[in-house]
Amino acid sequence: MRHLTETLRIEILMMIGYGDMCRSQQQVTNLFNGKYPYLPPLFQATVSKIHAQFREYGHVKPLRRTPHFIDENVKVNILLAFQEDPTISTRQVARENVIRPF
């Protein structure tokens, strides 16, 4: 779904239609792939995700990730680790303090 611009996502919604004039997701997939043969092929699951996102959020813009917060105690431990050994790698400090990469 990342290769699709917001304009293409909106076009997919227009291809689906509304009310009693709706196409199936497979029909939309075939129609889109026929109209844009130079793009990577669209799958039915992608159409389903775009439609579900529009129904849930009311838009098809890419969703933002939730911010990652670090506990104050972990912050202090990280500062102490660098104070004790300034040459320690950031990956090692992250592993020791159970911090997931962004």
Tab-separated table of N, CA and C in Angstrom:
chain	number	residue	atom	x	y	z
A	1	MET	N	0.827	-1.184	0.000
A	1	MET	CA	0.000	0.000	0.000
A	1	MET	C	0.876	1.253	0.000
A	2	ARG	N	2.162	1.107	0.293
A	2	ARG	CA	3.038	2.264	0.382
A	2	ARG	C	3.288	2.920	-0.965
A	3	HIS	N	3.263	2.134	-2.039
A	3	HIS	CA	3.551	2.709	-3.349
A	3	HIS	C	2.382	3.513	-3.904
A	4	LEU	N	1.250	3.462	-3.260
A	4	LEU	CA	0.070	4.175	-3.751
A	4	LEU	C	0.027	5.588	-3.178
A	5	THR	N	-0.108	6.560	-4.058
A	5	THR	CA	-0.260	7.935	-3.600
A	5	THR	C	-1.676	8.128	-3.058
A	6	GLU	N	-1.875	9.248	-2.400
A	6	GLU	CA	-3.205	9.534	-1.860
A	6	GLU	C	-4.229	9.640	-2.993
A	7	THR	N	-3.801	10.190	-4.127
A	7	THR	CA	-4.689	10.318	-5.287
A	7	THR	C	-5.130	8.951	-5.795
A	8	LEU	N	-4.192	8.001	-5.859
A	8	LEU	CA	-4.544	6.655	-6.321
A	8	LEU	C	-5.468	5.957	-5.326
A	9	ARG	N	-5.256	6.192	-4.043
A	9	ARG	CA	-6.132	5.593	-3.030
A	9	ARG	C	-7.556	6.134	-3.157
A	10	ILE	N	-7.659	7.432	-3.423
A	10	ILE	CA	-8.983	8.028	-3.622
A	10	ILE	C	-9.633	7.453	-4.870
A	11	GLU	N	-8.825	7.248	-5.913
A	11	GLU	CA	-9.366	6.672	-7.141
A	11	GLU	C	-9.884	5.250	-6.900
A	12	ILE	N	-9.197	4.503	-6.057
A	12	ILE	CA	-9.659	3.152	-5.711
A	12	ILE	C	-11.021	3.232	-5.021
A	13	LEU	N	-11.184	4.207	-4.116
A	13	LEU	CA	-12.482	4.379	-3.453
A	13	LEU	C	-13.566	4.737	-4.457
A	14	MET	N	-13.228	5.572	-5.434
A	14	MET	CA	-14.215	5.931	-6.455
A	14	MET	C	-14.559	4.723	-7.316
A	15	MET	N	-13.575	3.847	-7.561
A	15	MET	CA	-13.847	2.631	-8.337
A	15	MET	C	-14.782	1.699	-7.578
A	16	ILE	N	-14.656	1.681	-6.246
A	16	ILE	CA	-15.538	0.836	-5.429
A	16	ILE	C	-16.975	1.324	-5.569
A	17	GLY	N	-17.155	2.649	-5.531
A	17	GLY	CA	-18.490	3.217	-5.656
A	17	GLY	C	-19.176	3.325	-4.308
A	18	TYR	N	-20.480	3.599	-4.343
A	18	TYR	CA	-21.243	3.723	-3.102
A	18	TYR	C	-22.704	3.385	-3.366
A	19	GLY	N	-23.420	3.151	-2.284
A	19	GLY	CA	-24.844	2.815	-2.396
A	19	GLY	C	-25.055	1.492	-3.103
A	20	ASP	N	-26.001	1.473	-4.052
A	20	ASP	CA	-26.288	0.229	-4.765
A	20	ASP	C	-25.416	0.065	-6.010
A	21	MET	N	-24.477	0.988	-6.228
A	21	MET	CA	-23.589	0.922	-7.391
A	21	MET	C	-22.162	0.553	-6.970
A	22	CYS	N	-22.016	-0.456	-6.131
A	22	CYS	CA	-20.699	-0.866	-5.637
A	22	CYS	C	-20.140	-2.011	-6.474
A	23	ARG	N	-18.820	-1.978	-6.651
A	23	ARG	CA	-18.117	-3.084	-7.296
A	23	ARG	C	-17.514	-3.957	-6.206
A	24	SER	N	-17.255	-5.205	-6.541
A	24	SER	CA	-16.566	-6.077	-5.593
A	24	SER	C	-15.096	-5.675	-5.552
A	25	GLN	N	-14.410	-6.093	-4.506
A	25	GLN	CA	-12.994	-5.764	-4.378
A	25	GLN	C	-12.183	-6.399	-5.499
A	26	GLN	N	-12.566	-7.580	-5.937
A	26	GLN	CA	-11.854	-8.232	-7.035
A	26	GLN	C	-12.067	-7.472	-8.345
A	27	GLN	N	-13.271	-6.961	-8.566
A	27	GLN	CA	-13.531	-6.156	-9.763
A	27	GLN	C	-12.692	-4.876	-9.751
A	28	VAL	N	-12.580	-4.245	-8.588
A	28	VAL	CA	-11.768	-3.033	-8.462
A	28	VAL	C	-10.305	-3.357	-8.725
A	29	THR	N	-9.838	-4.482	-8.205
A	29	THR	CA	-8.455	-4.904	-8.433
A	29	THR	C	-8.191	-5.080	-9.921
A	30	ASN	N	-9.072	-5.773	-10.617
A	30	ASN	CA	-8.901	-5.997	-12.057
A	30	ASN	C	-8.961	-4.684	-12.836
A	31	LEU	N	-9.888	-3.813	-12.466
A	31	LEU	CA	-10.035	-2.524	-13.136
A	31	LEU	C	-8.785	-1.657	-12.941
A	32	PHE	N	-8.292	-1.604	-11.716
A	32	PHE	CA	-7.108	-0.792	-11.407
A	32	PHE	C	-5.878	-1.328	-12.132
A	33	ASN	N	-5.672	-2.644	-12.081
A	33	ASN	CA	-4.508	-3.240	-12.743
A	33	ASN	C	-4.574	-3.058	-14.255
A	34	GLY	N	-5.768	-3.038	-14.819
A	34	GLY	CA	-5.916	-2.786	-16.250
A	34	GLY	C	-5.635	-1.336	-16.616
A	35	LYS	N	-6.017	-0.426	-15.720
A	35	LYS	CA	-5.824	1.002	-15.990
A	35	LYS	C	-4.373	1.431	-15.773
A	36	TYR	N	-3.695	0.812	-14.809
A	36	TYR	CA	-2.314	1.175	-14.474
A	36	TYR	C	-1.394	-0.047	-14.577
A	37	PRO	N	-1.118	-0.527	-15.787
A	37	PRO	CA	-0.277	-1.724	-15.923
A	37	PRO	C	1.190	-1.478	-15.570
A	38	TYR	N	1.616	-0.218	-15.549
A	38	TYR	CA	3.011	0.113	-15.254
A	38	TYR	C	3.301	0.171	-13.752
A	39	LEU	N	2.275	0.147	-12.918
A	39	LEU	CA	2.453	0.122	-11.465
A	39	LEU	C	2.546	-1.320	-10.987
A	40	PRO	N	3.146	-1.538	-9.801
A	40	PRO	CA	3.116	-2.892	-9.244
A	40	PRO	C	1.666	-3.355	-9.102
A	41	PRO	N	1.401	-4.636	-9.305
A	41	PRO	CA	0.007	-5.101	-9.284
A	41	PRO	C	-0.660	-4.857	-7.930
A	42	LEU	N	-1.918	-4.479	-8.012
A	42	LEU	CA	-2.729	-4.247	-6.824
A	42	LEU	C	-3.397	-5.560	-6.440
A	43	PHE	N	-3.450	-5.842	-5.152
A	43	PHE	CA	-4.077	-7.065	-4.671
A	43	PHE	C	-5.395	-6.733	-3.979
A	44	GLN	N	-6.248	-7.721	-3.892
A	44	GLN	CA	-7.562	-7.549	-3.266
A	44	GLN	C	-7.412	-7.129	-1.811
A	45	ALA	N	-6.387	-7.630	-1.131
A	45	ALA	CA	-6.169	-7.280	0.273
A	45	ALA	C	-5.877	-5.788	0.427
A	46	THR	N	-5.168	-5.212	-0.529
A	46	THR	CA	-4.867	-3.779	-0.481
A	46	THR	C	-6.144	-2.962	-0.626
A	47	VAL	N	-7.004	-3.359	-1.546
A	47	VAL	CA	-8.289	-2.671	-1.722
A	47	VAL	C	-9.096	-2.769	-0.431
A	48	SER	N	-9.081	-3.929	0.194
A	48	SER	CA	-9.806	-4.137	1.442
A	48	SER	C	-9.277	-3.220	2.543
A	49	LYS	N	-7.943	-3.096	2.655
A	49	LYS	CA	-7.343	-2.243	3.684
A	49	LYS	C	-7.669	-0.772	3.453
A	50	ILE	N	-7.607	-0.337	2.199
A	50	ILE	CA	-7.919	1.061	1.886
A	50	ILE	C	-9.380	1.356	2.218
A	51	HIS	N	-10.269	0.461	1.849
A	51	HIS	CA	-11.702	0.648	2.123
A	51	HIS	C	-11.966	0.657	3.631
A	52	ALA	N	-11.328	-0.253	4.361
A	52	ALA	CA	-11.510	-0.315	5.815
A	52	ALA	C	-10.970	0.946	6.485
A	53	GLN	N	-9.817	1.432	6.026
A	53	GLN	CA	-9.249	2.650	6.603
A	53	GLN	C	-10.175	3.838	6.362
A	54	PHE	N	-10.747	3.922	5.171
A	54	PHE	CA	-11.661	5.025	4.877
A	54	PHE	C	-12.914	4.947	5.749
A	55	ARG	N	-13.453	3.747	5.937
A	55	ARG	CA	-14.646	3.602	6.781
A	55	ARG	C	-14.340	3.940	8.231
A	56	GLU	N	-13.129	3.591	8.707
A	56	GLU	CA	-12.794	3.814	10.110
A	56	GLU	C	-12.386	5.261	10.392
A	57	TYR	N	-11.526	5.832	9.534
A	57	TYR	CA	-10.959	7.153	9.815
A	57	TYR	C	-11.543	8.277	8.963
A	58	GLY	N	-12.181	7.941	7.853
A	58	GLY	CA	-12.743	8.972	6.995
A	58	GLY	C	-11.755	9.593	6.027
A	59	HIS	N	-10.548	9.036	5.947
A	59	HIS	CA	-9.549	9.516	4.992
A	59	HIS	C	-8.644	8.354	4.599
A	60	VAL	N	-7.820	8.578	3.580
A	60	VAL	CA	-6.903	7.530	3.122
A	60	VAL	C	-5.450	7.990	3.193
A	61	LYS	N	-5.197	9.031	3.971
A	61	LYS	CA	-3.820	9.485	4.162
A	61	LYS	C	-3.069	8.433	4.972
A	62	PRO	N	-1.742	8.361	4.790
A	62	PRO	CA	-0.971	7.412	5.597
A	62	PRO	C	-1.139	7.710	7.087
A	63	LEU	N	-1.303	6.666	7.874
A	63	LEU	CA	-1.501	6.832	9.310
A	63	LEU	C	-0.167	7.077	9.997
A	64	ARG	N	-0.179	7.953	10.975
A	64	ARG	CA	1.041	8.231	11.727
A	64	ARG	C	1.235	7.174	12.797
A	65	ARG	N	2.494	6.925	13.088
A	65	ARG	CA	2.800	5.985	14.167
A	65	ARG	C	2.596	6.674	15.510
A	66	THR	N	2.294	5.871	16.513
A	66	THR	CA	2.155	6.430	17.849
A	66	THR	C	3.542	6.757	18.390
A	67	PRO	N	3.678	7.845	19.149
A	67	PRO	CA	4.996	8.208	19.674
A	67	PRO	C	5.502	7.174	20.673
A	68	HIS	N	6.806	7.079	20.757
A	68	HIS	CA	7.449	6.111	21.641
A	68	HIS	C	7.969	6.865	22.863
A	69	PHE	N	7.485	6.523	24.039
A	69	PHE	CA	7.899	7.195	25.255
A	69	PHE	C	8.809	6.286	26.071
A	70	ILE	N	9.793	6.911	26.729
A	70	ILE	CA	10.745	6.166	27.554
A	70	ILE	C	10.567	6.619	28.997
A	71	ASP	N	10.524	5.656	29.900
A	71	ASP	CA	10.362	5.910	31.321
A	71	ASP	C	11.547	6.731	31.852
A	72	GLU	N	11.306	7.560	32.860
A	72	GLU	CA	12.365	8.399	33.438
A	72	GLU	C	13.514	7.563	34.001
A	73	ASN	N	13.204	6.432	34.636
A	73	ASN	CA	14.259	5.579	35.193
A	73	ASN	C	15.160	5.034	34.092
A	74	VAL	N	14.578	4.704	32.963
A	74	VAL	CA	15.362	4.198	31.839
A	74	VAL	C	16.262	5.304	31.302
A	75	LYS	N	15.744	6.525	31.230
A	75	LYS	CA	16.560	7.652	30.769
A	75	LYS	C	17.775	7.851	31.670
A	76	VAL	N	17.565	7.771	32.977
A	76	VAL	CA	18.669	7.927	33.927
A	76	VAL	C	19.683	6.802	33.742
A	77	ASN	N	19.206	5.568	33.569
A	77	ASN	CA	20.116	4.440	33.356
A	77	ASN	C	20.948	4.622	32.091
A	78	ILE	N	20.344	5.157	31.055
A	78	ILE	CA	21.068	5.387	29.799
A	78	ILE	C	22.154	6.440	30.000
A	79	LEU	N	21.806	7.533	30.672
A	79	LEU	CA	22.804	8.574	30.929
A	79	LEU	C	23.951	8.044	31.776
A	80	LEU	N	23.629	7.240	32.782
A	80	LEU	CA	24.679	6.661	33.625
A	80	LEU	C	25.573	5.709	32.834
A	81	ALA	N	24.989	4.947	31.928
A	81	ALA	CA	25.780	4.018	31.115
A	81	ALA	C	26.794	4.776	30.269
A	82	PHE	N	26.393	5.886	29.679
A	82	PHE	CA	27.324	6.676	28.865
A	82	PHE	C	28.327	7.436	29.722
A	83	GLN	N	27.930	7.781	30.935
A	83	GLN	CA	28.860	8.463	31.827
A	83	GLN	C	29.949	7.493	32.294
A	84	GLU	N	29.570	6.251	32.570
A	84	GLU	CA	30.538	5.244	33.004
A	84	GLU	C	31.474	4.833	31.874
A	85	ASP	N	30.929	4.677	30.667
A	85	ASP	CA	31.736	4.246	29.521
A	85	ASP	C	31.309	5.034	28.281
A	86	PRO	N	31.998	6.139	27.982
A	86	PRO	CA	31.604	6.961	26.835
A	86	PRO	C	31.766	6.263	25.481
A	87	THR	N	32.498	5.165	25.427
A	87	THR	CA	32.715	4.474	24.149
A	87	THR	C	31.717	3.348	23.907
A	88	ILE	N	30.772	3.170	24.800
A	88	ILE	CA	29.788	2.090	24.654
A	88	ILE	C	28.893	2.377	23.439
A	89	SER	N	28.494	1.340	22.749
A	89	SER	CA	27.662	1.534	21.554
A	89	SER	C	26.209	1.800	21.950
A	90	THR	N	25.540	2.556	21.113
A	90	THR	CA	24.136	2.865	21.386
A	90	THR	C	23.270	1.614	21.298
A	91	ARG	N	23.650	0.691	20.417
A	91	ARG	CA	22.881	-0.560	20.304
A	91	ARG	C	22.977	-1.387	21.582
A	92	GLN	N	24.175	-1.414	22.166
A	92	GLN	CA	24.347	-2.174	23.403
A	92	GLN	C	23.519	-1.549	24.524
A	93	VAL	N	23.532	-0.226	24.618
A	93	VAL	CA	22.735	0.456	25.646
A	93	VAL	C	21.248	0.183	25.418
A	94	ALA	N	20.826	0.193	24.173
A	94	ALA	CA	19.421	-0.086	23.859
A	94	ALA	C	19.049	-1.506	24.260
A	95	ARG	N	19.941	-2.468	23.975
A	95	ARG	CA	19.665	-3.865	24.362
A	95	ARG	C	19.576	-4.009	25.873
A	96	GLU	N	20.507	-3.380	26.588
A	96	GLU	CA	20.536	-3.505	28.046
A	96	GLU	C	19.317	-2.851	28.703
A	97	ASN	N	18.761	-1.845	28.055
A	97	ASN	CA	17.617	-1.130	28.631
A	97	ASN	C	16.302	-1.468	27.942
A	98	VAL	N	16.313	-2.490	27.114
A	98	VAL	CA	15.133	-2.986	26.411
A	98	VAL	C	14.414	-1.838	25.682
A	99	ILE	N	15.154	-1.189	24.797
A	99	ILE	CA	14.586	-0.131	23.965
A	99	ILE	C	14.518	-0.670	22.555
A	100	ARG	N	13.333	-0.617	21.964
A	100	ARG	CA	13.193	-1.118	20.599
A	100	ARG	C	13.609	-0.035	19.616
A	101	PRO	N	14.157	-0.416	18.474
A	101	PRO	CA	14.569	0.587	17.485
A	101	PRO	C	13.358	1.238	16.834
A	102	PHE	N	13.549	2.431	16.334
A	102	PHE	CA	12.465	3.171	15.678
A	102	PHE	C	12.351	2.765	14.247
